[in-house]
Coordinates of C-alpha atoms and ligand atoms in Angstrom, one line a residue:
Chain Q
M275 CA 63.0 22.8 -78.4
K276 CA 64.4 21.7 -75.0
P277 CA 64.2 24.1 -72.3
C278 CA 67.2 26.0 -71.2
V279 CA 69.0 27.3 -67.9
L280 CA 68.3 31.2 -68.8
G281 CA 70.3 32.3 -66.2
A282 CA 71.1 31.6 -62.6
A283 CA 72.8 32.9 -59.0
A284 CA 73.9 31.8 -56.1
L285 CA 75.1 32.8 -52.6
P286 CA 78.7 31.8 -52.4
V287 CA 78.2 28.7 -49.9
G288 CA 79.1 29.9 -46.4
S289 CA 77.6 30.4 -43.1
Y290 CA 75.2 33.0 -43.1
M291 CA 72.3 31.6 -40.5
P292 CA 72.5 34.5 -37.2
G293 CA 72.3 32.7 -34.1
E294 CA 69.7 32.6 -31.8
G295 CA 68.2 36.3 -31.1
A296 CA 71.0 37.9 -32.8
T297 CA 69.6 41.3 -33.9
G298 CA 70.5 43.6 -37.8
A299 CA 70.9 40.1 -38.6
V300 CA 69.8 39.1 -42.6
Y301 CA 67.5 36.2 -42.8
E302 CA 66.8 33.9 -45.6
H303 CA 64.4 35.6 -47.7
E304 CA 66.4 38.7 -47.9
R305 CA 69.3 36.8 -48.9
L306 CA 67.1 34.9 -51.5
L307 CA 65.3 38.2 -52.7
D308 CA 69.1 39.6 -53.6
V309 CA 69.7 36.1 -55.6
L310 CA 66.6 36.5 -57.3
D311 CA 67.0 39.8 -59.0
M312 CA 70.5 38.8 -59.5
A313 CA 69.3 35.4 -61.6
L314 CA 66.1 37.2 -63.1
A315 CA 68.9 39.9 -64.3
E316 CA 71.7 37.4 -65.8
A317 CA 68.8 35.6 -67.7
G318 CA 67.2 38.6 -69.3
V319 CA 63.3 38.5 -67.3
A320 CA 61.3 39.9 -65.2
V321 CA 59.7 39.2 -61.8
A322 CA 56.3 39.4 -64.1
D323 CA 57.5 36.9 -66.6
V324 CA 57.4 33.8 -63.5
G325 CA 55.1 31.5 -64.2
A326 CA 56.2 29.0 -61.8
V327 CA 58.7 28.6 -58.8
I328 CA 59.7 25.0 -57.0
A329 CA 61.6 25.5 -54.2
T330 CA 63.3 23.3 -51.9
Q331 CA 61.6 22.8 -48.4
N332 CA 63.3 24.7 -45.7
V333 CA 64.8 22.6 -43.2
P334 CA 63.2 22.2 -39.7
T335 CA 65.1 25.0 -37.8
T336 CA 63.9 27.5 -40.5
R337 CA 61.5 30.1 -38.7
Q338 CA 59.7 31.2 -41.4
L339 CA 57.5 28.0 -42.7
G340 CA 54.8 28.2 -45.4
F341 CA 58.2 29.7 -46.6
L342 CA 57.2 29.9 -50.3
S343 CA 54.3 31.4 -50.5
F344 CA 55.5 34.2 -48.1
F345 CA 58.6 34.8 -49.9
A346 CA 56.9 34.9 -53.4
S347 CA 54.8 37.4 -51.9
R348 CA 57.8 39.4 -50.8
A349 CA 59.2 39.2 -54.3
G350 CA 56.3 40.3 -56.0
I351 CA 55.6 36.9 -57.8
R352 CA 52.3 35.7 -59.1
A353 CA 52.6 32.2 -60.5
D354 CA 49.9 31.3 -62.7
A355 CA 51.3 27.9 -63.3
N356 CA 52.7 26.6 -59.9
L357 CA 54.0 27.3 -56.6
L358 CA 55.4 24.3 -54.7
E359 CA 58.2 23.1 -52.0
V360 CA 59.7 19.7 -52.4
S361 CA 61.6 17.5 -50.2
A362 CA 63.0 14.6 -51.3
L363 CA 65.8 13.9 -49.3
G364 CA 69.2 14.3 -51.3
T365 CA 67.6 14.6 -54.7
T366 CA 65.4 17.7 -52.9
G367 CA 67.6 20.6 -54.6
A368 CA 67.5 18.7 -58.2
T369 CA 63.9 17.6 -58.0
A370 CA 63.2 21.5 -57.5
F371 CA 65.2 21.7 -60.8
D372 CA 63.6 18.6 -62.9
L373 CA 60.1 19.9 -61.8
A374 CA 61.2 23.6 -63.0
V375 CA 62.2 22.2 -66.3
N376 CA 58.8 20.1 -66.3
E377 CA 56.7 23.3 -66.0
V378 CA 58.5 24.7 -69.1
A379 CA 58.5 21.5 -71.2
L380 CA 54.9 20.7 -70.3
G381 CA 53.6 24.4 -71.2
H382 CA 52.7 25.7 -67.9
A383 CA 55.3 28.3 -68.0
N384 CA 57.4 30.0 -70.1
V385 CA 59.7 30.8 -67.1
A386 CA 60.3 28.6 -64.1
L387 CA 62.3 29.5 -61.1
A388 CA 64.3 26.8 -59.3
I389 CA 65.1 28.2 -56.0
G390 CA 65.8 27.6 -52.4
A391 CA 67.4 28.7 -49.1
H392 CA 69.2 26.6 -46.4
F393 CA 70.3 27.6 -43.3
E394 CA 71.2 25.6 -40.4
S395 CA 74.9 25.9 -39.8
Q396 CA 74.1 27.7 -36.3
A397 CA 71.5 25.7 -35.6
P398 CA 72.0 22.9 -32.4
L399 CA 73.7 19.8 -33.8
A400 CA 72.1 17.8 -31.4
E401 CA 68.5 18.7 -33.0
A402 CA 70.0 18.4 -36.7
M403 CA 71.3 15.0 -35.7
A404 CA 68.2 13.9 -34.2
S405 CA 66.2 14.3 -37.3
G406 CA 68.6 13.3 -39.3
I407 CA 68.7 9.8 -37.5
R408 CA 64.8 9.6 -38.3
A409 CA 65.1 10.4 -41.8
V410 CA 67.8 8.0 -42.7
G411 CA 67.1 4.8 -41.7
D412 CA 63.8 2.7 -40.6
V413 CA 62.9 4.4 -37.0
D414 CA 62.6 1.1 -35.5
F415 CA 64.7 -1.5 -36.6
Q416 CA 67.9 1.2 -38.1
S417 CA 67.6 4.2 -36.2
V418 CA 67.5 2.6 -33.0
Y419 CA 71.1 1.9 -33.4
G420 CA 72.0 5.3 -33.9
L421 CA 73.5 6.1 -37.4
S422 CA 73.4 9.3 -38.6
P423 CA 73.6 10.1 -42.4
I424 CA 77.2 10.3 -42.7
S425 CA 77.2 6.9 -40.9
W426 CA 75.9 5.3 -43.6
Y427 CA 78.8 6.2 -46.0
A428 CA 81.4 5.3 -43.3
L429 CA 79.9 2.0 -43.4
D430 CA 80.5 2.1 -47.1
A431 CA 84.0 3.1 -46.7
S432 CA 84.9 0.1 -44.4
R433 CA 83.4 -2.4 -47.2
Y434 CA 85.1 -0.2 -50.1
L435 CA 88.8 -0.2 -48.3
H436 CA 88.3 -3.9 -47.7
D437 CA 87.0 -5.0 -50.7
A438 CA 89.6 -3.1 -53.0
G439 CA 92.6 -3.3 -50.9
A440 CA 92.5 0.4 -50.2
S441 CA 93.3 2.6 -47.5
R442 CA 92.2 5.8 -45.8
R443 CA 94.9 7.6 -47.0
E444 CA 93.7 7.0 -50.9
L445 CA 90.6 8.1 -49.5
A446 CA 92.2 11.6 -48.2
A447 CA 92.8 12.7 -51.7
V448 CA 89.1 13.6 -52.5
A449 CA 89.2 15.6 -49.6
V450 CA 92.5 17.2 -51.0
K451 CA 91.3 17.6 -54.7
S452 CA 88.3 18.8 -53.6
R453 CA 90.1 22.3 -51.9
Q454 CA 92.2 22.1 -54.9
F455 CA 89.3 22.9 -57.2
A456 CA 87.3 24.8 -54.2
A457 CA 90.2 27.1 -54.5
C458 CA 89.6 28.0 -58.1
N459 CA 85.5 28.5 -57.1
P460 CA 84.4 31.9 -55.7
H461 CA 81.2 30.2 -54.8
A462 CA 83.0 27.3 -52.8
Q463 CA 82.7 27.4 -48.9
M464 CA 86.2 25.5 -48.0
R465 CA 89.0 27.2 -50.2
A466 CA 92.0 26.3 -48.1
A467 CA 94.5 23.9 -49.1
I468 CA 94.7 20.9 -47.0
T469 CA 97.3 17.8 -47.3
I470 CA 97.0 14.0 -46.9
E471 CA 98.6 14.0 -43.4
D472 CA 96.1 17.1 -42.4
V473 CA 93.2 14.8 -43.6
L474 CA 94.5 11.5 -41.8
Q475 CA 95.2 13.7 -38.7
A476 CA 91.8 15.0 -38.4
P477 CA 89.5 13.7 -35.5
P478 CA 87.9 10.3 -36.2
I479 CA 84.1 11.3 -36.4
V480 CA 82.5 8.0 -38.0
E481 CA 85.5 6.0 -38.6
P482 CA 87.2 5.1 -41.0
L483 CA 86.1 9.0 -41.8
G484 CA 87.4 12.0 -40.1
L485 CA 86.7 15.2 -39.8
L486 CA 87.9 16.3 -43.4
D487 CA 86.3 13.6 -44.9
V488 CA 83.0 14.5 -44.1
P489 CA 80.9 17.8 -44.8
A490 CA 81.1 21.1 -43.0
R491 CA 77.8 22.7 -41.9
S492 CA 76.9 25.1 -44.8
D493 CA 74.2 27.8 -45.8
G494 CA 73.2 29.0 -49.2
A495 CA 70.8 30.5 -51.3
I496 CA 70.4 30.1 -55.2
C497 CA 67.7 30.4 -58.0
V498 CA 68.1 28.6 -61.5
V499 CA 66.0 30.7 -64.3
V500 CA 64.4 27.7 -66.6
G501 CA 62.6 28.9 -70.0
R502 CA 61.4 28.1 -73.3
G503 CA 64.1 27.3 -75.9
D504 CA 63.4 30.0 -77.9
M505 CA 63.5 32.6 -75.7
A506 CA 67.3 31.3 -74.8
A507 CA 70.2 33.0 -76.6
A508 CA 71.7 30.9 -79.2
D509 CA 74.9 30.0 -77.3
A510 CA 72.3 29.1 -73.9
V511 CA 72.7 25.9 -71.8
S512 CA 70.2 23.1 -72.7
V513 CA 68.7 20.8 -70.7
L514 CA 68.9 17.6 -72.6
G515 CA 68.0 15.0 -70.8
R516 CA 66.7 13.4 -67.4
G517 CA 67.1 10.2 -65.5
Y518 CA 66.3 8.5 -62.2
G519 CA 67.2 5.5 -60.6
H520 CA 66.2 3.7 -57.6
D521 CA 67.9 0.8 -55.7
G522 CA 64.8 -0.4 -53.9
H523 CA 66.7 -0.3 -50.6
H524 CA 66.1 2.0 -47.6
Q525 CA 69.9 2.6 -46.5
M526 CA 71.2 -1.2 -46.6
G527 CA 68.3 -2.6 -47.3
A528 CA 67.2 -5.7 -45.7
I529 CA 68.7 -8.3 -47.9
P530 CA 72.3 -8.9 -48.3
H531 CA 73.9 -7.4 -51.6
D532 CA 76.9 -5.1 -52.3
M533 CA 75.8 -1.9 -51.2
T534 CA 79.0 0.0 -52.6
D535 CA 77.8 -0.6 -56.0
L536 CA 75.7 1.9 -56.6
V537 CA 73.1 0.9 -59.3
A538 CA 70.5 3.5 -59.0
A539 CA 73.3 6.0 -59.9
R540 CA 74.7 3.7 -62.7
A541 CA 70.8 3.8 -64.2
A542 CA 70.0 7.5 -63.5
V543 CA 73.2 8.8 -65.9
S544 CA 72.5 5.6 -68.5
R545 CA 68.9 6.7 -68.5
A546 CA 69.8 10.8 -68.7
L547 CA 72.4 9.9 -71.5
D548 CA 70.3 8.3 -73.7
A549 CA 67.4 10.5 -73.4
A550 CA 70.0 13.2 -74.5
G551 CA 71.3 11.2 -76.9
V552 CA 74.8 12.3 -75.7
A553 CA 77.6 9.8 -75.1
Q554 CA 79.6 9.3 -72.0
A555 CA 82.7 10.2 -73.6
D556 CA 81.3 14.0 -74.8
V557 CA 80.9 14.8 -70.9
G558 CA 83.3 16.9 -69.7
V559 CA 81.9 18.3 -66.7
W560 CA 80.8 15.7 -63.9
E561 CA 78.9 17.2 -61.0
L562 CA 78.3 13.8 -58.7
Y563 CA 76.4 14.5 -55.1
A564 CA 79.2 13.0 -52.7
P565 CA 78.9 14.1 -48.8
C566 CA 81.8 12.3 -47.8
S567 CA 85.2 11.4 -49.6
I568 CA 84.1 7.6 -49.9
T569 CA 80.6 8.8 -52.0
E570 CA 82.6 10.6 -54.3
V571 CA 84.7 7.0 -55.2
L572 CA 81.4 5.2 -55.3
A573 CA 79.7 7.4 -57.7
V574 CA 82.7 7.8 -59.8
E575 CA 82.9 4.1 -60.4
A576 CA 79.1 3.7 -60.7
V577 CA 78.7 6.1 -63.5
G578 CA 81.4 4.4 -65.1
L579 CA 84.0 6.9 -65.4
L580 CA 86.8 4.6 -63.8
P581 CA 86.6 0.6 -63.2
R582 CA 85.1 -0.7 -60.1
H583 CA 88.0 -0.5 -57.1
Q584 CA 90.0 1.6 -58.9
A585 CA 88.8 5.0 -58.3
A586 CA 90.3 5.6 -54.8
F587 CA 93.6 4.5 -56.4
A588 CA 93.0 6.9 -59.7
T589 CA 92.0 9.9 -57.2
A590 CA 95.3 9.5 -55.0
E591 CA 97.4 9.8 -58.4
G592 CA 95.4 13.1 -58.8
R593 CA 93.6 11.6 -62.1
T594 CA 90.4 13.0 -60.9
G595 CA 91.9 16.3 -59.6
P596 CA 92.4 19.8 -61.4
D597 CA 95.0 18.0 -64.1
G598 CA 93.8 15.0 -64.1
D599 CA 92.5 13.1 -67.2
V600 CA 88.8 12.5 -65.3
P601 CA 88.1 15.5 -63.6
V602 CA 85.6 15.1 -60.9
N603 CA 83.5 18.1 -59.6
P604 CA 85.3 21.0 -60.5
S605 CA 83.1 23.0 -58.0
G606 CA 85.1 21.6 -55.1
G607 CA 81.8 18.9 -54.5
C608 CA 80.4 19.2 -51.0
L609 CA 84.0 18.7 -49.5
G610 CA 85.5 22.3 -51.3
R611 CA 82.2 24.1 -52.3
G612 CA 80.1 23.3 -49.2
H613 CA 77.1 21.2 -48.7
P614 CA 73.9 22.9 -48.0
S615 CA 72.4 19.9 -48.2
N616 CA 68.7 20.7 -49.6
L617 CA 70.5 22.7 -52.5
T618 CA 73.8 20.4 -53.3
G619 CA 71.6 19.9 -56.3
L620 CA 70.8 23.2 -57.6
Y621 CA 74.5 24.3 -56.8
Q622 CA 75.6 21.2 -59.2
V623 CA 73.5 22.6 -62.2
F624 CA 74.8 26.4 -61.3
E625 CA 78.5 24.6 -62.1
A626 CA 77.1 22.9 -65.0
W627 CA 75.3 26.4 -66.3
Q628 CA 78.7 28.3 -65.4
Q629 CA 81.0 25.9 -67.2
L630 CA 79.4 25.2 -70.3
R631 CA 79.1 29.1 -70.3
G632 CA 83.1 29.6 -70.1
R633 CA 83.0 31.5 -66.8
A634 CA 84.7 28.5 -64.5
G635 CA 88.0 31.0 -64.6
A636 CA 90.7 28.7 -63.5
R637 CA 88.6 25.1 -63.1
Q638 CA 87.1 26.0 -66.4
Q639 CA 86.6 22.4 -68.4
S640 CA 86.7 22.4 -72.1
T641 CA 83.5 20.6 -73.2
A642 CA 80.0 21.0 -74.7
H643 CA 78.4 19.0 -71.9
A644 CA 77.9 18.6 -68.1
V645 CA 76.1 15.8 -66.1
T646 CA 75.0 16.3 -62.7
L647 CA 73.5 13.2 -60.3
A648 CA 72.0 14.0 -57.3
E649 CA 71.2 11.2 -54.6
G650 CA 69.0 10.6 -51.8
G651 CA 69.6 8.1 -48.6
N652 CA 72.4 5.7 -49.7
Y653 CA 72.1 6.6 -53.2
N654 CA 69.1 4.4 -53.1
T655 CA 67.6 7.3 -55.7
A656 CA 69.4 9.0 -58.3
L657 CA 68.4 11.7 -59.9
A658 CA 70.4 13.0 -63.3
H659 CA 70.4 15.6 -65.5
V660 CA 72.6 16.4 -69.0
F661 CA 73.1 19.8 -70.2
G662 CA 74.6 21.0 -73.2
R663 CA 75.2 24.1 -75.2
A664 CA 72.3 25.2 -77.5
G665 CA 73.1 25.6 -81.1
Chain I
M215 CA 69.0 -18.6 -26.8
L216 CA 71.1 -15.2 -27.5
E217 CA 73.4 -14.6 -24.9
R218 CA 72.1 -12.1 -22.4
V219 CA 74.7 -8.6 -22.1
H220 CA 73.3 -6.2 -19.5
I221 CA 73.6 -2.6 -20.8
G222 CA 71.0 -0.9 -18.4
G223 CA 69.8 2.3 -18.7
P224 CA 66.7 3.3 -20.7
M225 CA 67.2 2.8 -24.5
P226 CA 68.6 5.7 -26.5
L227 CA 65.7 5.3 -29.2
L228 CA 62.7 3.2 -28.3
P229 CA 61.1 1.6 -31.0
R230 CA 57.8 1.3 -31.4
R231 CA 56.1 -1.4 -30.3
A232 CA 53.4 -2.4 -33.0
L233 CA 50.7 -4.7 -33.8
A234 CA 52.8 -6.2 -36.9
N235 CA 56.1 -6.3 -34.9
R236 CA 55.8 -6.4 -31.1
Y237 CA 56.0 -10.0 -30.9
H238 CA 59.6 -9.8 -32.1
F239 CA 60.8 -7.4 -29.4
E240 CA 59.2 -9.1 -27.0
A241 CA 60.9 -12.6 -28.5
L242 CA 64.2 -10.6 -28.3
D243 CA 63.9 -9.4 -25.0
A244 CA 63.3 -13.3 -24.2
G245 CA 66.6 -14.0 -26.1
R246 CA 65.4 -14.9 -29.3
L247 CA 65.6 -13.4 -32.6
E248 CA 62.2 -14.2 -34.2
T249 CA 61.0 -11.9 -37.7
R250 CA 58.3 -13.3 -40.3
W251 CA 58.6 -16.3 -42.5
C252 CA 56.5 -16.7 -45.4
R253 CA 54.8 -20.4 -46.2
G254 CA 54.6 -19.3 -49.9
C255 CA 58.5 -18.8 -50.8
E256 CA 60.2 -19.8 -47.7
R257 CA 61.7 -17.0 -47.0
F258 CA 62.3 -14.8 -44.0
S259 CA 61.5 -10.9 -44.1
F260 CA 63.1 -8.6 -41.7
P261 CA 62.0 -6.2 -40.3
P262 CA 59.0 -8.5 -39.7
Q263 CA 55.6 -7.3 -41.4
N264 CA 52.4 -8.8 -42.4
R265 CA 53.2 -9.1 -45.9
C266 CA 55.9 -11.0 -47.5
R267 CA 58.6 -8.4 -48.7
H268 CA 60.2 -11.1 -51.6
C269 CA 56.3 -12.5 -53.1
G270 CA 53.9 -10.1 -51.2
G271 CA 52.4 -13.4 -49.5
R272 CA 49.9 -12.8 -47.0
D273 CA 50.8 -16.2 -45.5
V274 CA 53.4 -15.3 -42.8
L275 CA 54.6 -17.0 -39.6
W276 CA 57.0 -15.7 -36.5
R277 CA 59.7 -18.2 -36.6
E278 CA 63.5 -18.0 -35.0
M279 CA 66.9 -16.9 -37.3
P280 CA 70.0 -18.1 -36.9
A281 CA 71.5 -16.2 -34.6
E282 CA 74.8 -16.2 -36.5
G283 CA 76.4 -14.4 -39.4
V284 CA 79.0 -12.4 -41.2
L285 CA 80.2 -9.2 -40.7
F286 CA 79.5 -7.2 -44.0
A287 CA 80.4 -3.5 -42.7
Q288 CA 81.3 -1.5 -39.3
T289 CA 82.0 2.1 -38.6
T290 CA 82.8 3.5 -35.2
M291 CA 80.6 6.4 -34.6
H292 CA 82.4 9.1 -32.3
A293 CA 79.9 12.3 -33.0
V294 CA 76.2 10.7 -32.2
A295 CA 72.8 12.0 -31.3
D296 CA 71.4 13.1 -28.0
G297 CA 70.7 10.0 -25.9
F298 CA 73.4 8.0 -27.5
R299 CA 76.3 10.0 -25.8
A300 CA 76.6 7.9 -22.9
H301 CA 77.3 4.7 -25.2
A302 CA 79.7 6.7 -27.6
P303 CA 81.5 6.1 -29.2
L304 CA 79.1 3.4 -30.8
H305 CA 80.6 0.3 -32.7
I306 CA 78.0 -0.6 -35.2
G307 CA 77.9 -3.7 -37.7
V308 CA 76.2 -4.6 -41.1
I309 CA 75.7 -8.4 -40.2
D310 CA 74.6 -11.0 -43.1
L311 CA 72.7 -13.8 -41.5
S312 CA 72.4 -16.8 -43.8
C313 CA 68.8 -16.2 -44.2
E314 CA 69.1 -13.8 -46.9
V315 CA 68.7 -11.3 -43.7
R316 CA 70.6 -7.9 -43.2
L317 CA 70.5 -6.5 -40.2
L318 CA 72.3 -4.0 -37.8
A319 CA 74.3 -4.7 -34.6
W320 CA 76.0 -3.2 -31.8
L321 CA 79.2 -4.7 -32.0
L322 CA 80.8 -5.6 -28.8
E323 CA 84.4 -5.7 -29.5
T324 CA 86.3 -4.3 -32.1
P325 CA 88.1 -4.4 -34.6
I326 CA 86.9 -7.2 -36.3
A327 CA 87.5 -7.9 -39.8
L328 CA 85.0 -8.1 -42.4
D329 CA 83.6 -11.0 -43.4
T330 CA 84.4 -12.7 -40.2
P331 CA 81.8 -14.6 -38.7
V332 CA 79.6 -13.1 -35.9
R333 CA 77.4 -14.3 -33.3
L334 CA 74.3 -12.1 -32.4
C335 CA 73.4 -11.5 -28.6
A336 CA 70.5 -9.5 -26.7
L337 CA 71.8 -6.1 -25.1
H338 CA 69.1 -5.4 -22.8
F339 CA 68.6 -1.9 -21.3
D340 CA 66.0 -1.4 -18.7
D341 CA 62.9 -0.9 -21.3
G342 CA 64.0 -3.1 -24.3
T343 CA 66.7 -4.8 -26.0
L344 CA 69.3 -4.4 -29.2
I345 CA 70.9 -6.6 -30.9
G346 CA 74.5 -7.1 -30.6
A347 CA 77.3 -9.0 -32.0
K348 CA 80.4 -10.3 -31.2
E349 CA 83.3 -12.8 -32.9
L350 CA 82.2 -16.1 -33.4
T351 CA 85.0 -18.1 -31.4
Ligands
ZN834 ZN1 56.8 -14.9 -49.9

């Protein structure tokens, strides 16, 4: 039997990080303890059952480093299989989940946690950008030009609009529909409705993207409990397959190629569906990692939900929104639910689990299968998982 | 020779002048765009390194690349990291050279339509050089 998601819990994505020198504040380990207990209760397992914990590595602005060992001690966890902090650019959260599933699948643990806290909303922006430009570029040949993480997506956007004959107006529709989904998601950060005009008139950040095309700063805390399939209820959510892709480039790469064609995303999803034995048409929930409006458009096309150079127009027609025929990112995605970057992959799993348990409220999709897809760099790496209801 | 454009002041972020790439930066300071070229497969590798990125060959020479290409993508960055503030907004282009090399440059003129031919130039700071580009006329 395939490993199952036995339970999960998360803080609504938001702003939790206390300012420097705050008193009476609640720090990330206290938030995560609350989330851990909610998740374990949901899963029907005890702290003593936990054999492995795979945590997302904390951002550099976290005061408590060595976080997982510290946290396990506070939580009373004694792992007999593994205690590991992982870091893999934007796939960090999905990788934590992937390795937790492995711990169960390999028989190392009956119960493994994929867990993380991400607090950076109050960190000085310059500090975050200084480390950001070093992470997403060749430090000697790319970072020296000043490109930040989101500016790579802006470069993609300029090329995509040129090739597709689309405009900022169509991209803006991604932000608008993300808020529509988010309004139905109690775990979402940006739940207020916005209009196309709001997006178009927002200050430019990395042209052609404006303030509402790019993610806000987000904090979060989340715990996903993975367990043996035979420990799960008959209608539990199984992890049916996973797939990985890597295009071999670092950001834009060093040789001319079409960097708006996300081949790693396509490979990861295709391999995951093959491993799961699930047809793409049988998937009704798609949680695609997309920090910016353009990124969702490119991911939707890469995985084959809409034809090349059509997704922006289709989004503007409402096809990927709440009433559309190809709903994408029902959680609200990075622009609606929010983007605590190291945890985004785990929040995607949380959405898949809620959807397949029938707990997604007004954004509920009627389907037996969900796909999550996370990425690193400029979608240079991609990690996908396929979920289904057991039984 | 690359056209020399004076910017002045310190570079916002200094590249490391390492054993494998120091010659590239020195040549750029002198107005030449040099990188490694493989005698085995006769292709350029940029950024320069001692191992050909195409065939893995180690028989690589320094050779000048053409200073003309086409603009593949561009952005104007209003939110920039410390050190770049004095130069904001940053106009950045992705440029494809005819020799199978893609590189970054600061665009000296904007907007430039994508697919437009551009000419590279050398942007001189007090302590180094970045690659710039302007429309080829
Ligand atoms: Zn070669």
